[in-house]
PDB file of C-alpha atoms in Angstrom:
ATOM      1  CA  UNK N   1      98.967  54.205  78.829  1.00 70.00           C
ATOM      2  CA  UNK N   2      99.793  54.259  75.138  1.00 89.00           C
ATOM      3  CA  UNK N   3      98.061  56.268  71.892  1.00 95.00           C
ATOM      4  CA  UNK N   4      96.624  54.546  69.060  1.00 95.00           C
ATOM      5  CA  UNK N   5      95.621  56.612  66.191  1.00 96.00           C
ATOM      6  CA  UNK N   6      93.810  55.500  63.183  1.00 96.00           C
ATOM      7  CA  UNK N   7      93.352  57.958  59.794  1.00 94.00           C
ATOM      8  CA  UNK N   8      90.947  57.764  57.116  1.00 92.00           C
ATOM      9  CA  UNK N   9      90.550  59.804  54.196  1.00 92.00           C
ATOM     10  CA  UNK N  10      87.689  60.877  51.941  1.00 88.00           C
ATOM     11  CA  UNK N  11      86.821  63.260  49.295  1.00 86.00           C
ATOM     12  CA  UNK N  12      86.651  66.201  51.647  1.00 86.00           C
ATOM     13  CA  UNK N  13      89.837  65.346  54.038  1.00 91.00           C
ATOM     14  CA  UNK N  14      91.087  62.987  56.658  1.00 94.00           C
ATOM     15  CA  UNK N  15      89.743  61.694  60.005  1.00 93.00           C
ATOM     16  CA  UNK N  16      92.155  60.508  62.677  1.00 95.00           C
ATOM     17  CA  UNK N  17      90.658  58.706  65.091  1.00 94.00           C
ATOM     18  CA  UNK N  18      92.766  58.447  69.172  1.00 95.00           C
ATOM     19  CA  UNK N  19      92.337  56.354  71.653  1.00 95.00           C
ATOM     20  CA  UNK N  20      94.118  56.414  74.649  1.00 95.00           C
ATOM     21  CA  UNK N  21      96.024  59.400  76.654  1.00 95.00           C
ATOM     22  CA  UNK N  22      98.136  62.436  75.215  1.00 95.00           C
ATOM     23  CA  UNK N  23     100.790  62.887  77.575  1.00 95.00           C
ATOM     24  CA  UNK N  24     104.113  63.810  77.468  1.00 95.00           C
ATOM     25  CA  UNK N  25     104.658  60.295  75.974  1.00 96.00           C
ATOM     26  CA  UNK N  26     102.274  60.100  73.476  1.00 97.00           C
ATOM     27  CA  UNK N  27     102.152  63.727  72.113  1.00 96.00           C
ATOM     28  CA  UNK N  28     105.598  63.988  70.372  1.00 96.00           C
ATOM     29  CA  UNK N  29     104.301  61.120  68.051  1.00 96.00           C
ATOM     30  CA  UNK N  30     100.723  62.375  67.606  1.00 97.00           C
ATOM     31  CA  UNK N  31     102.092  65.908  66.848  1.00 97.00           C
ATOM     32  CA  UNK N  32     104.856  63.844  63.600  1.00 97.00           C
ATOM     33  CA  UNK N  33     101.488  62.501  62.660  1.00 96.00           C
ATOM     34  CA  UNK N  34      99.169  65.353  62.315  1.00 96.00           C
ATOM     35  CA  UNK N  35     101.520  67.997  61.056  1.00 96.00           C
ATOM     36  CA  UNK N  36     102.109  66.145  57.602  1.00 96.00           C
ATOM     37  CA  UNK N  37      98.475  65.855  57.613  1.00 95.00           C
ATOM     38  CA  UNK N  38      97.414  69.439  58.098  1.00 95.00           C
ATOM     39  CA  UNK N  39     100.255  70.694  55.561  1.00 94.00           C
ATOM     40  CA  UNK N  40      98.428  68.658  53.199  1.00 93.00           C
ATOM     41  CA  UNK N  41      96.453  71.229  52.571  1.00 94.00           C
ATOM     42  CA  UNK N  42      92.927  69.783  53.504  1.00 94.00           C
ATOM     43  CA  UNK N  43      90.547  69.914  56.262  1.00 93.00           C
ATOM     44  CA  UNK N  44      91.027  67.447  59.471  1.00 93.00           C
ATOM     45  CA  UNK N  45      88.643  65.628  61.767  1.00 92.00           C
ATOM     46  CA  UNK N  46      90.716  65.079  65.140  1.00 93.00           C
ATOM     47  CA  UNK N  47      87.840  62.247  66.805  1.00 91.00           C
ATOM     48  CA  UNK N  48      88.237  62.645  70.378  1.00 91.00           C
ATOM     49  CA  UNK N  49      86.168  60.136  71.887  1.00 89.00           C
ATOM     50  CA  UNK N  50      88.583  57.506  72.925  1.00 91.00           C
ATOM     51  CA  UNK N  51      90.884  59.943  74.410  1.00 92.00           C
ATOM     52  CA  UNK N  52      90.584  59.386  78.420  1.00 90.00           C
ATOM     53  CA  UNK N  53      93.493  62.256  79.647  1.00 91.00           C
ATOM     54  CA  UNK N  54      95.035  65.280  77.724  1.00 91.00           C
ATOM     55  CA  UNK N  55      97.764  66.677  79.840  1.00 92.00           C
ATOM     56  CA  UNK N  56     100.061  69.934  79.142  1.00 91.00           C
ATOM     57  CA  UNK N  57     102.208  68.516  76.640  1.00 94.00           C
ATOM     58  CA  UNK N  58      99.066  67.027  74.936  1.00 93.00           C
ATOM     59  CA  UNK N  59      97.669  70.501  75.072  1.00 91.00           C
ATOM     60  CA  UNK N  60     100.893  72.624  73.974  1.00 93.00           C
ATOM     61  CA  UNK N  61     100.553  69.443  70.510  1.00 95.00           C
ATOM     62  CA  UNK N  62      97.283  70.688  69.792  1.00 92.00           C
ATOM     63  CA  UNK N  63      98.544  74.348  70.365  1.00 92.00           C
ATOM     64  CA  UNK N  64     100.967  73.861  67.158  1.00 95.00           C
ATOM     65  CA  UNK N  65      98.607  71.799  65.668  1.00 94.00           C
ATOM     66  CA  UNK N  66      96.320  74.552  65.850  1.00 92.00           C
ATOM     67  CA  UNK N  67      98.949  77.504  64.783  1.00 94.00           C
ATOM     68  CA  UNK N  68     100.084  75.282  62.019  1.00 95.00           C
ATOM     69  CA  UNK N  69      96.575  74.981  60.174  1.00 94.00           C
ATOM     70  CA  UNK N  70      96.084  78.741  60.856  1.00 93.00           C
ATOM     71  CA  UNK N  71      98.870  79.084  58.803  1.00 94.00           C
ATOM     72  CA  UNK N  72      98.314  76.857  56.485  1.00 94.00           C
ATOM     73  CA  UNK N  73      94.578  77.834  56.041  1.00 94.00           C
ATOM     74  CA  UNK N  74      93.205  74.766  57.285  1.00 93.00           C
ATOM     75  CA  UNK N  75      90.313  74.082  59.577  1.00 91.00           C
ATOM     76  CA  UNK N  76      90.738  71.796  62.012  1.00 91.00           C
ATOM     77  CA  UNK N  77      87.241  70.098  64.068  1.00 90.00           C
ATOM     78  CA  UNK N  78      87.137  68.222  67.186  1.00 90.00           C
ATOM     79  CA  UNK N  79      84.938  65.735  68.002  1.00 86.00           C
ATOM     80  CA  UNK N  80      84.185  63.450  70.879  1.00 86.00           C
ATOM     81  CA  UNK N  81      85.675  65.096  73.572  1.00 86.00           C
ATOM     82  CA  UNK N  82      84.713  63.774  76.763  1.00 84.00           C
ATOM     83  CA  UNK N  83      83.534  66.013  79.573  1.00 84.00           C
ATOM     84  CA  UNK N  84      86.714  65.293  81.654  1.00 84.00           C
ATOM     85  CA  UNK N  85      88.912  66.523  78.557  1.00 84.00           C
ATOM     86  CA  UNK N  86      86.584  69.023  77.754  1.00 83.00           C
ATOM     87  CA  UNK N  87      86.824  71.422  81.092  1.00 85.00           C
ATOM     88  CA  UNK N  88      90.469  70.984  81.053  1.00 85.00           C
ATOM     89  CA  UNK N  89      90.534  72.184  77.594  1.00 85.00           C
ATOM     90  CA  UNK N  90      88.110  74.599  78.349  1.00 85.00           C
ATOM     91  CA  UNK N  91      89.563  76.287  81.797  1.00 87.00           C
ATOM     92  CA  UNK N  92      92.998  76.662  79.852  1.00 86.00           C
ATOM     93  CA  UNK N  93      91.233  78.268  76.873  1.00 86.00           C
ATOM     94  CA  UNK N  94      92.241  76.012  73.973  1.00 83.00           C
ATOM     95  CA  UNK N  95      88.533  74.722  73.459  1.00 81.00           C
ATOM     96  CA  UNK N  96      88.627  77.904  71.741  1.00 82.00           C
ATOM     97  CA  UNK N  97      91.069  77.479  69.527  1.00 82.00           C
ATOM     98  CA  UNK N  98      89.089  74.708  67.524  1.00 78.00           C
ATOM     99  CA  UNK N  99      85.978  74.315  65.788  1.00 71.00           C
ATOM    100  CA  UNK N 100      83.951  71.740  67.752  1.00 67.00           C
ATOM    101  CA  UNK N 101      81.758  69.053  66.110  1.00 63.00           C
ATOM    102  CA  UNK N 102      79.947  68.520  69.235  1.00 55.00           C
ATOM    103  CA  UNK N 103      79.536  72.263  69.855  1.00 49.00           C
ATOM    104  CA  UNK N 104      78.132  73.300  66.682  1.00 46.00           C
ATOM    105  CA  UNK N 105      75.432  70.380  66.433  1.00 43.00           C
ATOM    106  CA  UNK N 106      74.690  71.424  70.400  1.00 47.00           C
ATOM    107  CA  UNK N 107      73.926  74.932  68.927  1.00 44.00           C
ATOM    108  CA  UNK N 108      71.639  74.046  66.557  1.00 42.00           C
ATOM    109  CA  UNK N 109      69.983  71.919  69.089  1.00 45.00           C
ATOM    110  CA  UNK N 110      69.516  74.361  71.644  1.00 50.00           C
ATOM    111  CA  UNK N 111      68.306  77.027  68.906  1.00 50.00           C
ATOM    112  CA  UNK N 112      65.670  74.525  68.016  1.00 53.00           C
ATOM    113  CA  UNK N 113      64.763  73.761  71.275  1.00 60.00           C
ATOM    114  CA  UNK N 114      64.733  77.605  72.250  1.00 62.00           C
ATOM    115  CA  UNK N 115      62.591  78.362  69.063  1.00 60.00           C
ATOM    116  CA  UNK N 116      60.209  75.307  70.069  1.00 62.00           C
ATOM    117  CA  UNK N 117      59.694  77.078  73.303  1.00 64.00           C
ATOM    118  CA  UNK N 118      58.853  80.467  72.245  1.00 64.00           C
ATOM    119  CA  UNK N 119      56.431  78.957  69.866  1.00 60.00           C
ATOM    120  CA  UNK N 120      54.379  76.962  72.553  1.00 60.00           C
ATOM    121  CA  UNK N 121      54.366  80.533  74.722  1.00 60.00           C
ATOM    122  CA  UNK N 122      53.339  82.030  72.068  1.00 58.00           C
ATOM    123  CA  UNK N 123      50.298  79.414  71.277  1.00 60.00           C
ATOM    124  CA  UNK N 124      49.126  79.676  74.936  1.00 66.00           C
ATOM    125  CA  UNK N 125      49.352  83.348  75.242  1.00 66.00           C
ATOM    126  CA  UNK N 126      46.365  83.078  72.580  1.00 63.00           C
TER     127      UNK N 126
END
């Protein structure tokens, strides 16, 4: 299967959309595309949701993707990532490595919901 990436830019960085796999086919060409992008300085949306398979070599191009906006001070979010991609990037750790889109609005959900809670106990302890 082949990678298609798509980027748009806006006032507060760029998006780059990929659909597809990153294998060891696809991720030599995705990493020539992001690097330029994250040594430009601004932040960068990596959307996720079309991606069906990440395998080692697509993790080990978000690795340096990752070390290279470290470096260059620029944060780097995730978003879309399937379930399927998700464990595999969370059992090797590199989930970490990335602010999550997904992961910060499910935070803020689950804090709501949580608070929602403990108000309604609280209302029929009363």
């Amino acid at each position: 299967m082949t990678l298609n990436v798509k980027e748009r830019r806006n006032k507060t960085g760029t998006v780059l959309v990929a659909t597809g796999e990153i294998n060891s086919e696809t991720s030599g060409s995705l990493l020539q595309t992001l690097l330029p992008l994250v040594r430009e300085g601004k932040p960068l949306r990596i959307d996720l949701t079309a991606v069906t398979y990440v395998s080692s070599a697509g993790l080990r191009t978000l690795l340096v993707v990752y070390r290279e906006a470290q470096h260059a001070g620029v944060a780097v979010t995730l978003y879309g990532v399937s379930e399927e991609v998700r464990f595999v990037m969370s059992a090797t750790g590199f989930l970490d490595f990335f602010s999550a889109g997904e992961a910060e609005a499910a935070a803020a959900k689950a804090a709501a919901k949580a608070a929602a809670k403990t108000t309604t106990q609280a209302r029929a302890a009363r």
